[in-house]
Structures are given as C-alpha cells and as structure tokens.
Amino acid sequence: MEKRALVVCDDPILNDIIRFFFEKLSYRAEVVDNPKDAVTKIENSNFPVVVIGKNKGTIVKPKLAEILYSKAMQKPHIIIFKEPGEVVPKEFYMTPIPKPTFAEEIIRTLNKEGIEIQTNYNLDEIDLDSFIGNPIYRECDIFNFLKSLKGNTKFIIKNGESKLYGLTMGTDLYIVSSDLEEPYDIIGLKNVEIASEPLNLNEFLSMPLSNKVFKTNLREFVVKAIDKINDKDLLLSFLPDLDHHIRLKAPAYILKQIDLITDNLDIDRIASKEDSVSVREITENGSNLSKAKAVVCMYLLNMIELKEPSANKKFDVKIKKSFLKKIIDKIRGL
C-alpha cells in the first residue's frame, strides 16, 4: 500500500522541497495550504505523517495538530515546523523541529547580490464584497451590539461612508478591515448600521487571514477600548441610571483578573450581599472617571447587572371587625 504524508503549509518553495524529500522516502506527499482542506483530507484518507508549517489559517499550529489528530481516520504522528519563540506543548503525537530556513537565506543572498528571482506566490485576501453574502443592515447602538456579541459571528459596521469588517471565533476578535483610525474607536461610534451572520468553523478555517488582520481577545479589546475613553459624559451614557444598584453576575475572582476594575473598585464590597451599592455611590456621583470606566467595563462584559432600587411600598391590611373585637377583648383580659 502506498504511504502518504499530509503537508499543511503555504510556502510553495518549501512545499516542493518537502514533497521531493518524501518521494525519496517512498511517500507521496499531499500538500494543502489551509486548515479546512487539511481537516477534509485527514477525515477521508490515512496519513501516518502530518507536517504543519505556516499556513493560511489563524489557528496556532499545536491547536491545528490537536484537531487533525482527533479527526484522523488513522492516528498520525505530527511534525511541526517551529518558528523562533513559538511555543509547542509536549504531546506524544507531536514533534517540533526548527523550520527550515535555507531557502529563505538563499533568496535573501540572491536579492542582496542583485540577482533577479521570480516566484509565483500570491497572498490571497478576503473578498470584502462577499464577506456577508446579502447583508441586511439595521440601525443599532454600538454599545449594546458589543454587549450582546457572541462567538462565531461575522459583522459589518457602517458609520456614514466608513466601514469596519470583523468576526469573532470563540473568545477571539478579528478586525479584517477598517476605515477607522484605530479599531478601539468603534466604541464611540454613533448612528451606525450593522449587518451580521453566524460564522461556522469550516468557513473560518478557510479564510486567508493575513498578519495584517487585527486580532485580540474580545475581553481584552473591550477593556482597552473603555480605558481609552476620557469623555465622562460618554461613559455615563452607556449606563441606564446612576441610582441603579450593582449586582455581580460573574464570580469575584473573574473581575479581579482585570486591572482596570481592581485598581478602581472594591470588588469584595460589591460582592457583599449586606452592602448593596449604587452606581452613583461607587462613582462618586459620576464624577470619578476611573471608577466610571471600571463600572462601564463590567457592564459591557456582562459581569454585572444594574437594577432599579426597590421602591418603598405601603401595604394596607384589612381585618374584619369581629376578629378585631376578639383581639381587643383578648388584650383587655391580660
């Protein structure tokens, strides 16, 4: 039976070298340049060896190795071309080796000597015109959109003539293209229209997301975006009312992982059921900018809920005269 190796790499020169090498070892190397095609291949064919290099996916190599190993018909051994500083965990089915760089060094030398070289390599980019097939825009408050934003979603945000294309996958946020000066400015946008649709894993794996794509953890993005706002009125406009009371939805230890919160608020006091605290009280009547940032951050991340204070209510109790007379007679007889 013919032995086969699966190579997941988008470097055409290195791929040709690897393919030739495996042929000399009596293997037939099949090359793909993205995680989606790699998953399809390994679900339908046996590959005792898999080689993972830099590819068009955004999943880190060890995670891709884990996915391929779990989906493989025949469990392979996976070789990872490790870049300098890249972390690869120890797993019995993974072997990291330094990425071969001699081809790059030869090309660099030829360029230095002024020797003309040509390659047929073209970097694919996402087609923004078809990012969302038939976008249906709706007017939306950007704060509430971010507050409700879940994982595995594609979205386009329009603000006048400006557009921002983004997506979430799990807890990660990707800004694919943006006309804003910087992505964090999104939080202050007014009069926006938003189109969105679900994003499935296969589509995500096939996306040619280059190094130019802005990628961060969604929670970290929210924290940094809020921290950059120094307009107190804008911050307070995100909250329903200063007299609303704060109740924690997330465990206190989660909130304590965010410096913007722990540096400005007493989380243990807020967590105490005996000491309900209002937004007005904790932000010093809304005058403390840093404390306001911390409260808005918790609210946007759905770590707290803000509830109206309970109104004082009077209850009228009606008692029958006959029953009241019995009570009075009882008291008189004491």
GROMACS .gro file of N, CA and C in nm, residues 10 33-35 54-60 121 123-128 131 153-154 165-169 172-177 199-216:
model
  150
   10ASP      N    1   0.184   2.693   0.339
   10ASP     CA    2   0.156   2.777   0.223
   10ASP      C    3   0.282   2.841   0.165
   33ASP      N    4  -0.279   2.424   0.178
   33ASP     CA    5  -0.227   2.547   0.237
   33ASP      C    6  -0.316   2.607   0.344
   34ASN      N    7  -0.422   2.532   0.385
   34ASN     CA    8  -0.513   2.587   0.486
   34ASN      C    9  -0.571   2.475   0.572
   35PRO      N   10  -0.612   2.507   0.694
   35PRO     CA   11  -0.664   2.407   0.787
   35PRO      C   12  -0.789   2.336   0.740
   54LYS      N   13   0.375   2.715   0.845
   54LYS     CA   14   0.293   2.835   0.840
   54LYS      C   15   0.189   2.819   0.730
   55ASN      N   16   0.062   2.845   0.763
   55ASN     CA   17  -0.044   2.825   0.665
   55ASN      C   18  -0.142   2.941   0.669
   56LYS      N   19  -0.245   2.933   0.589
   56LYS     CA   20  -0.338   3.045   0.575
   56LYS      C   21  -0.442   3.050   0.686
   57GLY      N   22  -0.434   2.960   0.779
   57GLY     CA   23  -0.528   2.962   0.890
   57GLY      C   24  -0.480   3.054   1.000
   58THR      N   25  -0.569   3.077   1.097
   58THR     CA   26  -0.535   3.161   1.212
   58THR      C   27  -0.520   3.079   1.340
   59ILE      N   28  -0.548   2.950   1.332
   59ILE     CA   29  -0.534   2.862   1.448
   59ILE      C   30  -0.385   2.833   1.470
   60VAL      N   31  -0.340   2.841   1.593
   60VAL     CA   32  -0.199   2.813   1.621
   60VAL      C   33  -0.170   2.667   1.586
  121TYR      N   34   0.418   3.315  -0.616
  121TYR     CA   35   0.340   3.318  -0.492
  121TYR      C   36   0.259   3.447  -0.482
  123LEU      N   37  -0.039   3.625  -0.226
  123LEU     CA   38  -0.111   3.616  -0.100
  123LEU      C   39  -0.260   3.643  -0.122
  124ASP      N   40  -0.343   3.545  -0.089
  124ASP     CA   41  -0.487   3.564  -0.102
  124ASP      C   42  -0.537   3.660   0.006
  125GLU      N   43  -0.640   3.733  -0.027
  125GLU     CA   44  -0.704   3.822   0.068
  125GLU      C   45  -0.854   3.795   0.069
  126ILE      N   46  -0.917   3.829   0.180
  126ILE     CA   47  -1.061   3.809   0.191
  126ILE      C   48  -1.133   3.904   0.095
  127ASP      N   49  -1.231   3.852   0.024
  127ASP     CA   50  -1.313   3.933  -0.065
  127ASP      C   51  -1.419   4.004   0.019
  128LEU      N   52  -1.397   4.133   0.043
  128LEU     CA   53  -1.489   4.207   0.130
  128LEU      C   54  -1.627   4.220   0.069
  131PHE      N   55  -1.808   3.926   0.193
  131PHE     CA   56  -1.782   3.893   0.334
  131PHE      C   57  -1.910   3.844   0.401
  153THR      N   58  -1.928   3.483   1.490
  153THR     CA   59  -2.014   3.578   1.422
  153THR      C   60  -1.932   3.666   1.327
  154LYS      N   61  -1.986   3.691   1.207
  154LYS     CA   62  -1.929   3.790   1.115
  154LYS      C   63  -2.015   3.915   1.121
  165TYR      N   64  -1.509   4.571   0.903
  165TYR     CA   65  -1.542   4.429   0.884
  165TYR      C   66  -1.474   4.350   0.996
  166GLY      N   67  -1.552   4.272   1.069
  166GLY     CA   68  -1.494   4.195   1.178
  166GLY      C   69  -1.561   4.061   1.195
  167LEU      N   70  -1.501   3.979   1.280
  167LEU     CA   71  -1.560   3.849   1.313
  167LEU      C   72  -1.511   3.806   1.449
  168THR      N   73  -1.588   3.718   1.509
  168THR     CA   74  -1.546   3.655   1.635
  168THR      C   75  -1.543   3.505   1.614
  169MET      N   76  -1.444   3.442   1.673
  169MET     CA   77  -1.436   3.296   1.675
  169MET      C   78  -1.398   3.256   1.816
  172ASP      N   79  -1.206   3.508   2.060
  172ASP     CA   80  -1.116   3.597   1.985
  172ASP      C   81  -1.195   3.690   1.893
  173LEU      N   82  -1.142   3.811   1.877
  173LEU     CA   83  -1.200   3.911   1.788
  173LEU      C   84  -1.100   3.941   1.677
  174TYR      N   85  -1.150   3.944   1.553
  174TYR     CA   86  -1.066   3.976   1.437
  174TYR      C   87  -1.126   4.097   1.366
  175ILE      N   88  -1.047   4.202   1.345
  175ILE     CA   89  -1.088   4.313   1.262
  175ILE      C   90  -1.019   4.294   1.127
  176VAL      N   91  -1.096   4.253   1.028
  176VAL     CA   92  -1.042   4.218   0.897
  176VAL      C   93  -1.007   4.342   0.817
  177SER      N   94  -1.092   4.444   0.824
  177SER     CA   95  -1.069   4.569   0.751
  177SER      C   96  -1.141   4.680   0.824
  199LEU      N   97  -2.094   3.249   1.181
  199LEU     CA   98  -1.972   3.203   1.114
  199LEU      C   99  -1.945   3.061   1.158
  200ASN      N  100  -1.940   2.965   1.063
  200ASN     CA  101  -1.912   2.828   1.104
  200ASN      C  102  -1.761   2.800   1.098
  201LEU      N  103  -1.719   2.694   1.163
  201LEU     CA  104  -1.577   2.665   1.179
  201LEU      C  105  -1.510   2.639   1.044
  202ASN      N  106  -1.576   2.567   0.954
  202ASN     CA  107  -1.517   2.537   0.825
  202ASN      C  108  -1.488   2.663   0.744
  203GLU      N  109  -1.582   2.758   0.748
  203GLU     CA  110  -1.560   2.884   0.677
  203GLU      C  111  -1.443   2.960   0.738
  204PHE      N  112  -1.437   2.959   0.871
  204PHE     CA  113  -1.328   3.028   0.940
  204PHE      C  114  -1.192   2.967   0.905
  205LEU      N  115  -1.187   2.833   0.902
  205LEU     CA  116  -1.061   2.766   0.872
  205LEU      C  117  -1.011   2.796   0.731
  206SER      N  118  -1.102   2.826   0.639
  206SER     CA  119  -1.062   2.850   0.500
  206SER      C  120  -1.033   2.997   0.472
  207MET      N  121  -1.053   3.083   0.570
  207MET     CA  122  -1.032   3.227   0.548
  207MET      C  123  -0.883   3.259   0.539
  208PRO      N  124  -0.841   3.331   0.436
  208PRO     CA  125  -0.700   3.371   0.425
  208PRO      C  126  -0.672   3.495   0.510
  209LEU      N  127  -0.665   3.477   0.641
  209LEU     CA  128  -0.642   3.589   0.731
  209LEU      C  129  -0.491   3.614   0.743
  210SER      N  130  -0.447   3.726   0.691
  210SER     CA  131  -0.304   3.756   0.689
  210SER      C  132  -0.260   3.818   0.821
  211ASN      N  133  -0.129   3.847   0.831
  211ASN     CA  134  -0.076   3.910   0.951
  211ASN      C  135  -0.126   4.052   0.969
  212LYS      N  136  -0.185   4.110   0.864
  212LYS     CA  137  -0.237   4.246   0.872
  212LYS      C  138  -0.368   4.251   0.949
  213VAL      N  139  -0.432   4.138   0.964
  213VAL     CA  140  -0.560   4.134   1.036
  213VAL      C  141  -0.536   4.160   1.184
  214PHE      N  142  -0.616   4.252   1.241
  214PHE     CA  143  -0.606   4.286   1.383
  214PHE      C  144  -0.675   4.176   1.463
  215LYS      N  145  -0.600   4.110   1.550
  215LYS     CA  146  -0.655   4.000   1.628
  215LYS      C  147  -0.627   4.024   1.776
  216THR      N  148  -0.729   4.001   1.859
  216THR     CA  149  -0.712   4.014   2.003
  216THR      C  150  -0.821   3.933   2.072
   0.00000   0.00000   0.00000
